[in-house]
Structures are given as structure tokens and as C-alpha cells.
Short mmCIF file of C-alpha atoms and ligand atoms in Angstrom, two decimals:
data_model
loop_
_atom_site.label_atom_id
_atom_site.label_comp_id
_atom_site.label_asym_id
_atom_site.label_seq_id
_atom_site.Cartn_x
_atom_site.Cartn_y
_atom_site.Cartn_z
CA MET R 23 -83.18 15.63 -21.60
CA SER R 24 -80.15 13.56 -22.54
CA ARG R 25 -77.37 13.69 -20.00
CA ARG R 26 -74.13 12.86 -21.78
CA LEU R 27 -70.61 13.56 -20.72
CA THR R 28 -67.42 13.28 -22.72
CA LEU R 29 -64.93 12.05 -20.15
CA ALA R 30 -61.15 11.94 -20.54
CA ALA R 31 -58.62 10.04 -18.45
CA ALA R 32 -55.11 11.49 -18.74
CA GLN R 33 -52.62 8.78 -17.87
CA LEU R 34 -49.16 10.13 -17.09
CA GLY R 35 -45.96 8.34 -17.96
CA PRO R 36 -43.21 8.32 -15.34
CA ILE R 37 -42.03 11.43 -13.54
CA GLN R 38 -38.46 11.11 -12.32
CA ARG R 39 -37.41 12.26 -8.87
CA ALA R 40 -35.14 14.93 -10.29
CA GLU R 41 -37.89 16.44 -12.46
CA GLY R 42 -39.62 19.57 -11.21
CA ARG R 43 -43.33 20.23 -11.16
CA GLU R 44 -43.11 22.42 -14.27
CA VAL R 45 -42.24 19.31 -16.32
CA ALA R 46 -45.29 17.41 -15.11
CA VAL R 47 -47.58 20.44 -15.40
CA GLY R 48 -46.37 21.08 -18.96
CA ARG R 49 -47.23 17.50 -19.90
CA MET R 50 -50.60 17.77 -18.20
CA VAL R 51 -51.45 20.95 -20.07
CA ARG R 52 -50.61 19.22 -23.36
CA LEU R 53 -52.90 16.34 -22.41
CA MET R 54 -55.65 18.82 -21.55
CA GLU R 55 -55.25 20.44 -24.96
CA THR R 56 -55.61 17.01 -26.58
CA ALA R 57 -58.67 16.36 -24.41
CA HIS R 58 -60.17 19.62 -25.65
CA ARG R 59 -59.48 18.70 -29.28
CA ARG R 60 -61.20 15.37 -28.72
CA GLY R 61 -64.28 17.05 -27.29
CA ALA R 62 -63.79 16.14 -23.61
CA GLU R 63 -65.57 18.18 -20.94
CA VAL R 64 -63.61 16.86 -17.99
CA VAL R 65 -60.14 15.38 -17.61
CA VAL R 66 -58.98 13.14 -14.76
CA TYR R 67 -55.29 12.97 -13.78
CA PRO R 68 -53.56 10.39 -11.55
CA GLU R 69 -52.86 10.29 -7.81
CA LEU R 70 -49.93 12.54 -6.73
CA ALA R 71 -49.74 13.73 -10.31
CA LEU R 72 -47.25 16.54 -9.90
CA THR R 73 -44.19 14.58 -8.78
CA THR R 74 -42.65 11.16 -8.75
CA PHE R 75 -44.41 8.71 -6.39
CA PHE R 76 -42.32 9.99 -3.47
CA PRO R 77 -43.60 7.63 -0.70
CA ARG R 78 -41.06 5.16 -2.03
CA TRP R 79 -38.32 7.43 -0.61
CA TYR R 80 -37.59 7.50 3.13
CA GLU R 81 -36.95 10.80 4.88
CA GLU R 82 -36.00 10.58 8.55
CA ASP R 83 -37.07 14.18 9.08
CA LEU R 84 -40.64 14.75 7.89
CA ALA R 85 -39.92 18.37 7.14
CA ALA R 86 -37.38 17.23 4.55
CA ALA R 87 -40.30 15.73 2.62
CA ASP R 88 -42.14 19.05 2.44
CA TYR R 89 -40.63 19.60 -0.97
CA TRP R 90 -43.15 17.08 -2.33
CA PHE R 91 -46.18 18.86 -0.86
CA GLU R 92 -48.36 21.70 -2.14
CA SER R 93 -49.17 24.35 0.42
CA ALA R 94 -51.21 26.41 -2.06
CA MET R 95 -53.55 25.40 -4.86
CA PRO R 96 -53.16 26.91 -7.35
CA SER R 97 -49.52 27.78 -6.88
CA ASP R 98 -47.08 29.35 -9.33
CA ALA R 99 -46.23 25.84 -10.53
CA THR R 100 -49.83 24.65 -10.99
CA ALA R 101 -51.29 27.93 -12.28
CA PRO R 102 -50.80 26.91 -15.98
CA LEU R 103 -53.18 24.00 -15.41
CA PHE R 104 -55.88 26.30 -14.07
CA ALA R 105 -55.27 28.75 -16.92
CA ALA R 106 -55.57 25.94 -19.49
CA ALA R 107 -58.83 24.74 -17.91
CA ARG R 108 -60.25 28.24 -18.25
CA LYS R 109 -59.01 28.55 -21.84
CA PHE R 110 -60.42 25.19 -22.94
CA GLY R 111 -63.55 25.27 -20.75
CA ILE R 112 -62.60 21.92 -19.20
CA GLY R 113 -63.03 20.80 -15.60
CA PHE R 114 -60.22 18.70 -14.14
CA HIS R 115 -59.43 16.30 -11.34
CA LEU R 116 -55.98 16.57 -9.79
CA GLY R 117 -54.25 14.37 -7.23
CA PHE R 118 -51.52 15.98 -5.12
CA ALA R 119 -49.81 15.93 -1.73
CA GLU R 120 -51.46 18.59 0.42
CA ARG R 121 -49.84 20.45 3.31
CA THR R 122 -52.40 22.50 5.22
CA PRO R 123 -51.63 25.88 6.85
CA GLU R 124 -51.60 23.99 10.20
CA GLY R 125 -48.89 21.67 8.87
CA ARG R 126 -51.12 18.59 8.36
CA ARG R 127 -50.31 16.36 5.40
CA PHE R 128 -52.82 14.50 3.23
CA ASN R 129 -52.93 12.56 -0.03
CA THR R 130 -55.58 14.71 -1.69
CA ALA R 131 -57.66 15.03 -4.85
CA ILE R 132 -59.72 17.97 -6.05
CA TYR R 133 -62.19 18.55 -8.83
CA VAL R 134 -61.76 22.00 -10.34
CA HIS R 135 -64.46 23.79 -12.36
CA PRO R 136 -63.19 25.49 -15.56
CA SER R 137 -63.55 28.82 -13.70
CA GLY R 138 -60.76 27.66 -11.37
CA GLU R 139 -63.04 27.13 -8.38
CA VAL R 140 -62.47 23.96 -6.37
CA VAL R 141 -65.79 22.12 -6.42
CA LEU R 142 -64.88 19.06 -4.36
CA LYS R 143 -61.96 17.93 -2.23
CA TYR R 144 -61.24 14.40 -1.01
CA ARG R 145 -58.41 13.13 1.22
CA LYS R 146 -57.34 9.51 0.86
CA VAL R 147 -58.74 7.26 3.59
CA HIS R 148 -57.08 3.90 2.90
CA LEU R 149 -53.36 4.59 3.20
CA PRO R 150 -51.32 1.51 2.33
CA GLY R 151 -47.79 0.76 3.42
CA HIS R 152 -45.98 1.61 6.63
CA ALA R 153 -44.75 4.53 8.72
CA GLU R 154 -41.19 3.45 9.51
CA TYR R 155 -38.33 2.35 7.27
CA ALA R 156 -38.89 -1.35 6.46
CA PRO R 157 -35.55 -3.10 5.74
CA ASP R 158 -37.28 -6.30 4.54
CA ARG R 159 -39.11 -4.52 1.70
CA ARG R 160 -37.74 -4.31 -1.84
CA VAL R 161 -39.12 -0.79 -2.13
CA GLN R 162 -40.49 1.41 0.62
CA HIS R 163 -44.13 2.46 0.61
CA LEU R 164 -44.28 5.19 3.24
CA GLU R 165 -47.76 6.63 2.80
CA LYS R 166 -48.49 6.00 6.47
CA ARG R 167 -45.42 8.12 7.31
CA TYR R 168 -46.15 11.07 5.08
CA PHE R 169 -49.95 11.31 5.24
CA GLU R 170 -52.72 11.40 7.81
CA VAL R 171 -55.86 9.37 7.18
CA GLY R 172 -58.30 11.56 5.25
CA ASP R 173 -60.76 13.45 7.43
CA LEU R 174 -63.42 14.37 4.87
CA GLY R 175 -65.19 11.02 4.53
CA PHE R 176 -66.29 10.14 0.99
CA PRO R 177 -68.15 13.25 -0.16
CA VAL R 178 -70.35 13.42 -3.25
CA VAL R 179 -71.59 16.65 -4.76
CA ARG R 180 -73.87 17.44 -7.68
CA ALA R 181 -72.11 19.98 -9.83
CA PRO R 182 -71.91 21.11 -13.45
CA VAL R 183 -69.51 18.97 -15.44
CA GLY R 184 -69.49 20.01 -19.08
CA GLY R 185 -73.05 20.75 -20.14
CA THR R 186 -74.78 18.72 -17.45
CA GLU R 187 -75.09 18.32 -13.68
CA VAL R 188 -73.32 15.22 -12.40
CA ASN R 189 -73.07 13.60 -8.95
CA ILE R 190 -69.31 13.35 -8.55
CA GLY R 191 -67.19 11.57 -5.97
CA MET R 192 -63.58 10.48 -5.66
CA LEU R 193 -61.41 7.63 -4.47
CA ILE R 194 -57.63 7.53 -4.42
CA CYS R 195 -55.66 4.45 -5.44
CA ASN R 196 -55.83 1.88 -2.64
CA ASP R 197 -59.40 3.05 -1.82
CA ARG R 198 -60.53 1.34 -5.01
CA ARG R 199 -59.94 -2.07 -3.44
CA TRP R 200 -62.38 -1.40 -0.57
CA PRO R 201 -66.06 -2.04 -1.38
CA GLU R 202 -67.08 -0.06 1.71
CA ALA R 203 -65.67 3.09 0.11
CA TRP R 204 -67.56 2.56 -3.14
CA ARG R 205 -70.77 1.86 -1.23
CA VAL R 206 -70.54 5.07 0.76
CA LEU R 207 -70.33 6.87 -2.59
CA GLY R 208 -73.14 4.73 -4.02
CA LEU R 209 -75.35 5.62 -1.06
CA GLN R 210 -75.03 9.25 -2.19
CA GLN R 211 -76.07 8.37 -5.77
CA VAL R 212 -72.65 8.98 -7.20
CA GLU R 213 -72.63 8.95 -11.01
CA LEU R 214 -68.96 9.54 -11.72
CA VAL R 215 -66.04 8.40 -9.57
CA MET R 216 -62.73 10.08 -10.36
CA LEU R 217 -59.84 7.96 -9.20
CA GLY R 218 -56.09 8.29 -9.62
CA TYR R 219 -53.52 5.62 -8.78
CA ASN R 220 -49.82 4.72 -8.62
CA THR R 221 -49.51 0.96 -8.45
CA PRO R 222 -46.23 -0.94 -8.76
CA SER R 223 -46.13 -3.75 -11.32
CA LEU R 224 -44.93 -6.13 -8.62
CA ASN R 225 -46.06 -6.77 -5.08
CA MET R 226 -43.26 -5.12 -3.11
CA GLU R 227 -44.05 -6.62 0.27
CA ASN R 228 -41.78 -9.62 -0.17
CA ARG R 229 -44.32 -11.93 1.45
CA GLY R 230 -45.28 -14.78 -0.85
CA PHE R 231 -45.91 -15.12 -4.56
CA GLU R 232 -48.33 -13.03 -6.61
CA ALA R 233 -48.30 -13.55 -10.38
CA HIS R 234 -47.52 -10.36 -12.32
CA HIS R 235 -50.67 -10.36 -14.42
CA LEU R 236 -52.85 -10.38 -11.31
CA ARG R 237 -51.77 -6.85 -10.42
CA VAL R 238 -53.70 -5.36 -13.34
CA PHE R 239 -56.50 -7.90 -12.97
CA HIS R 240 -57.09 -6.92 -9.34
CA SER R 241 -57.10 -3.23 -10.20
CA HIS R 242 -59.62 -3.62 -13.01
CA LEU R 243 -61.69 -6.11 -11.03
CA SER R 244 -62.04 -3.63 -8.17
CA VAL R 245 -63.04 -0.71 -10.38
CA GLN R 246 -65.40 -2.74 -12.56
CA ALA R 247 -67.11 -4.27 -9.51
CA GLY R 248 -67.35 -0.87 -7.81
CA CYS R 249 -69.03 0.65 -10.86
CA TYR R 250 -71.42 -2.24 -11.38
CA GLN R 251 -72.45 -2.56 -7.74
CA ASN R 252 -73.01 1.17 -7.37
CA ALA R 253 -74.35 1.92 -10.85
CA CYS R 254 -71.79 4.59 -11.70
CA PHE R 255 -69.07 5.50 -14.16
CA ALA R 256 -65.43 5.73 -13.15
CA ALA R 257 -62.22 7.07 -14.63
CA ALA R 258 -59.37 5.14 -13.01
CA VAL R 259 -56.17 6.86 -14.07
CA ALA R 260 -52.62 5.68 -13.55
CA LYS R 261 -49.14 7.02 -13.39
CA ALA R 262 -47.33 4.48 -15.56
CA GLY R 263 -43.88 3.31 -16.55
CA THR R 264 -40.53 3.29 -14.80
CA GLU R 265 -39.85 6.01 -12.23
CA ASP R 266 -36.24 5.94 -11.02
CA GLY R 267 -36.08 2.21 -11.72
CA HIS R 268 -39.48 1.38 -10.19
CA GLU R 269 -42.21 0.20 -12.51
CA LEU R 270 -45.88 1.30 -12.30
CA PHE R 271 -48.35 -0.68 -14.37
CA GLY R 272 -50.62 1.90 -16.06
CA HIS R 273 -53.68 0.29 -17.70
CA SER R 274 -55.91 3.29 -17.01
CA ILE R 275 -59.58 2.65 -17.73
CA ILE R 276 -62.98 4.27 -18.07
CA VAL R 277 -65.76 1.98 -16.84
CA ASN R 278 -69.55 2.19 -17.23
CA PRO R 279 -72.29 1.25 -14.72
CA GLN R 280 -72.49 -2.25 -16.18
CA GLY R 281 -68.89 -2.76 -15.13
CA GLU R 282 -67.68 -2.74 -18.74
CA ILE R 283 -64.41 -1.13 -19.76
CA MET R 284 -65.24 1.59 -22.30
CA ALA R 285 -61.66 2.73 -22.94
CA GLN R 286 -58.24 1.54 -21.83
CA ALA R 287 -54.73 2.99 -22.08
CA THR R 288 -52.33 0.77 -23.97
CA SER R 289 -49.01 2.50 -23.34
CA TRP R 290 -46.93 3.32 -20.28
CA HIS R 291 -46.59 6.94 -21.39
CA ASP R 292 -48.67 10.08 -21.33
CA GLU R 293 -51.86 8.90 -22.99
CA LEU R 294 -55.36 10.25 -23.22
CA ILE R 295 -58.37 7.97 -23.37
CA VAL R 296 -61.86 9.32 -23.93
CA ALA R 297 -65.36 7.89 -23.55
CA ASP R 298 -68.81 9.22 -24.28
CA CYS R 299 -70.83 8.54 -21.12
CA ASP R 300 -74.61 8.40 -21.10
CA LEU R 301 -75.39 9.22 -17.49
CA ALA R 302 -78.91 7.81 -17.88
CA MET R 303 -77.24 4.38 -17.66
CA CYS R 304 -76.84 4.90 -13.92
CA ALA R 305 -80.60 4.65 -13.46
CA LEU R 306 -80.87 1.02 -14.55
CA GLY R 307 -78.80 -0.61 -11.82
CA ARG R 308 -80.01 1.89 -9.29
CA SER R 309 -83.67 1.07 -9.94
CA THR R 310 -83.36 -2.72 -10.30
CA ILE R 311 -80.74 -5.07 -8.75
CA PHE R 312 -79.05 -2.29 -6.79
CA ASN R 313 -82.19 -0.45 -5.76
CA PHE R 314 -80.75 0.21 -2.33
CA SER R 315 -83.94 1.38 -0.63
CA ALA R 316 -85.77 -1.79 -1.73
CA HIS R 317 -83.07 -4.40 -1.07
CA ARG R 318 -80.31 -3.29 1.33
CA ARG R 319 -80.33 -4.88 4.79
CA PRO R 320 -78.17 -2.66 7.00
CA GLU R 321 -79.38 -4.51 10.13
CA ALA R 322 -77.34 -7.49 8.88
CA TYR R 323 -74.22 -5.43 8.10
CA GLU R 324 -73.38 -4.31 11.64
CA ARG R 325 -69.91 -5.84 11.53
CA ILE R 326 -68.94 -3.60 8.64
CA THR R 327 -68.75 -0.54 10.87
CA ALA R 328 -68.44 -2.16 14.32
CA GLN R 329 -65.32 -4.20 13.56
CA VAL R 330 -61.95 -3.46 11.96
CA GLY R 331 -60.06 -6.78 11.88
CA SER R 332 -61.66 -10.14 11.15
CA VAL R 333 -62.54 -12.61 13.92
CA VAL R 334 -62.03 -16.37 14.08
CA PRO R 335 -65.38 -18.14 13.45
CA PRO R 336 -66.80 -20.72 15.88
CA VAL R 337 -65.73 -24.29 15.06
CA TRP R 338 -68.41 -26.74 13.97
CA SER R 339 -68.22 -30.31 15.17
CA PRO R 340 -70.65 -33.20 14.53
CA CYS R 341 -73.53 -33.88 17.00
CA GLY R 342 -72.69 -36.58 19.50
CA SER R 343 -69.00 -35.90 19.41
CA GLY R 344 -69.25 -34.79 23.02
CA ARG R 345 -67.78 -31.40 22.12
CA ASP R 346 -69.63 -28.08 22.06
CA SER R 347 -70.75 -27.06 18.62
N1 CDV H 407 -50.70 4.30 -4.10
C1 CDV H 407 -51.31 3.19 -3.65
O1 CDV H 407 -52.24 3.28 -2.86
N2 CDV H 407 -50.85 2.02 -4.11
C2 CDV H 407 -51.34 0.75 -3.64
C3 CDV H 407 -50.26 -0.30 -3.73
C4 CDV H 407 -49.24 -0.11 -2.69
C5 CDV H 407 -50.78 -1.68 -3.59
C6 CDV H 407 -52.53 0.25 -4.45
O2 CDV H 407 -53.49 -0.21 -3.83
O3 CDV H 407 -52.49 0.25 -5.67
#
């Protein structure tokens, strides 16, 4: 039986700080309607899709940042998205800031079945940036202040997406740069990775030169390599354009298990891209070069989980130099 999936990535243009959730949700519903018209069965939205990318703003008092967080899903503000999913029969992936009933805060993504049921939840593991105000930075990136490290691992679940069952997993933004994260998904036979991001067009750390064009290159390189090395599809979906004077680079993509870009956004606005994914493609890589059970050598990978930082290697010196090698 053919396993095909029509997959949509709904890039969002900028959301300004002063704009309420109803503005973003209205735009997202319109994108979902377009996705429906174009035959999509699932639509993927960006990281922290409901508001501006707020970790660029410092709040001394954490409670003052609660405005940016969702303590219910759905809520009055997000209910139209769930209603549209039901109406159009489309599943959707949503990134948002989550505040739990216990007051814990996470950078979270969910996959929602058209019925409105949450099928899968993921909480971002690789939080970039810093926890305290950094006066040397051009723009703050306070994810480490506002979020805890995700506590759900990298879950994969097999669930109905459109007319077929698909092994779905998620990454959020900075996670895409970490091959370990992709591999944990690959080890669970993930077929579709849903991934939202907010990435500034410039490196904001103020520590050395990075050419502008490399920002997009590194993003695509990471996603394409992750898909190829784990034989899966991905929708990597950006928030794009200039939010309150701060530019995010967009360039959302859908990638196949060969690492090829199947569709790419070309604007920095709300834009829907769609690809027809033949899930049977996942079997090729998985049964040949990346046949994990035949070729992986975990006994040689001990450092990957035993060590966090890198270590200085031993220094080689020529025989007879009188020094230890
Ligand atoms: N939201 C992010 O995680 N952004 C990071 C930036 C700070 C580099 C990213 O990896 O794209």
C-alpha cells in the first residue's frame, strides 16, 4: 500500500511585541485554510508561533514574562486553530511557551490530531543563549532564563497523519544543529520530523565574524544532514522577517530522506509551502547505508553520552625526541 503524505510548512512573517495572540492565530487559521485548499493533511507552524520571539526581551521578574506563556492548550485564544483543524480535517504542529500547573516553563511543541487531541508533546532540550542580562550582546537571547531544559527526551510516536500512519518526532530550533538529537529520533525509526525555528539573520553574540549567508547555510545543512543520516522527512519552519527591528531569516524548507530540499519559502512573510512525501523513501537509507542494526558501533561512541564538553587530545611528538608520546 502506498504511504503518501501531503505535508505543509506554514512559515509566519513577523509578529510584533504589541500584537496579541488573536492576530497570530488569525493568520495561522488563514494559512491552514490555504493548506486545506492545496490538499495538505498536516501543517507545521514555527517555534513560539503565537507571539513575538520574546526571549530577546529581558524581564527581571520572571512572573512578568508569564504574559508570553500558555497555561492551557487549547485556550480561548488558540481555540480557533483547533476548530479550523476539525473543520478542514488537518493535523497541526504548534510551537508555544508552556507554563505548567506547577509553574514550570518550557519551550514546547505539540502535534494535534484533527479531532483536537494532542498526539505528541516535546519540550526543547537544547536551549541556546543565557540566563542573565548580557550587556555585551547586541540582542538578548534569554531562553535559558525563561525555560527549563525539556524533560520528555526525544519521543517518537506512530500515529495517523492524513490517511496513513506515520512515525512522528519533533525538534525545536537549536536542536536541529545537534546530530545526537536527530539520531535519538532515528533510533526510533522516525519518518517525519516537525521542527519550528526563530533564527536571527545575524550572529548576535558579538564574538567574531560570521558571514551573513552562512546563517541560512548552517540551518539547511543541519536539517538536510539530519534527514539524510536518519532516513526521514522534515518540515523546518521559520518565523521570518523583522520583529520590532530584529530580523529573522525565514527560508523554511521541506526535506526528504535523501537530504534534498523539496520545497522552500522565498518570502519573509506568511507563506505556505507544500510537498508530496512518499514515506516509502525512508526505507532505502534505513535498509542500506544507515541500516543501524547492521552498522552502528555504540561501543565506540561512549564519549557521546559520558562527556559534555570536549577534552584536549594527547600531544604527539616524534620518536627519539626524549619526550613522552
Ligand atoms: N531559537 C533558537 O534556538 N535560535 C537559535 C539561535 C540563537 C542561534 C538557533 O539555533 O537558531
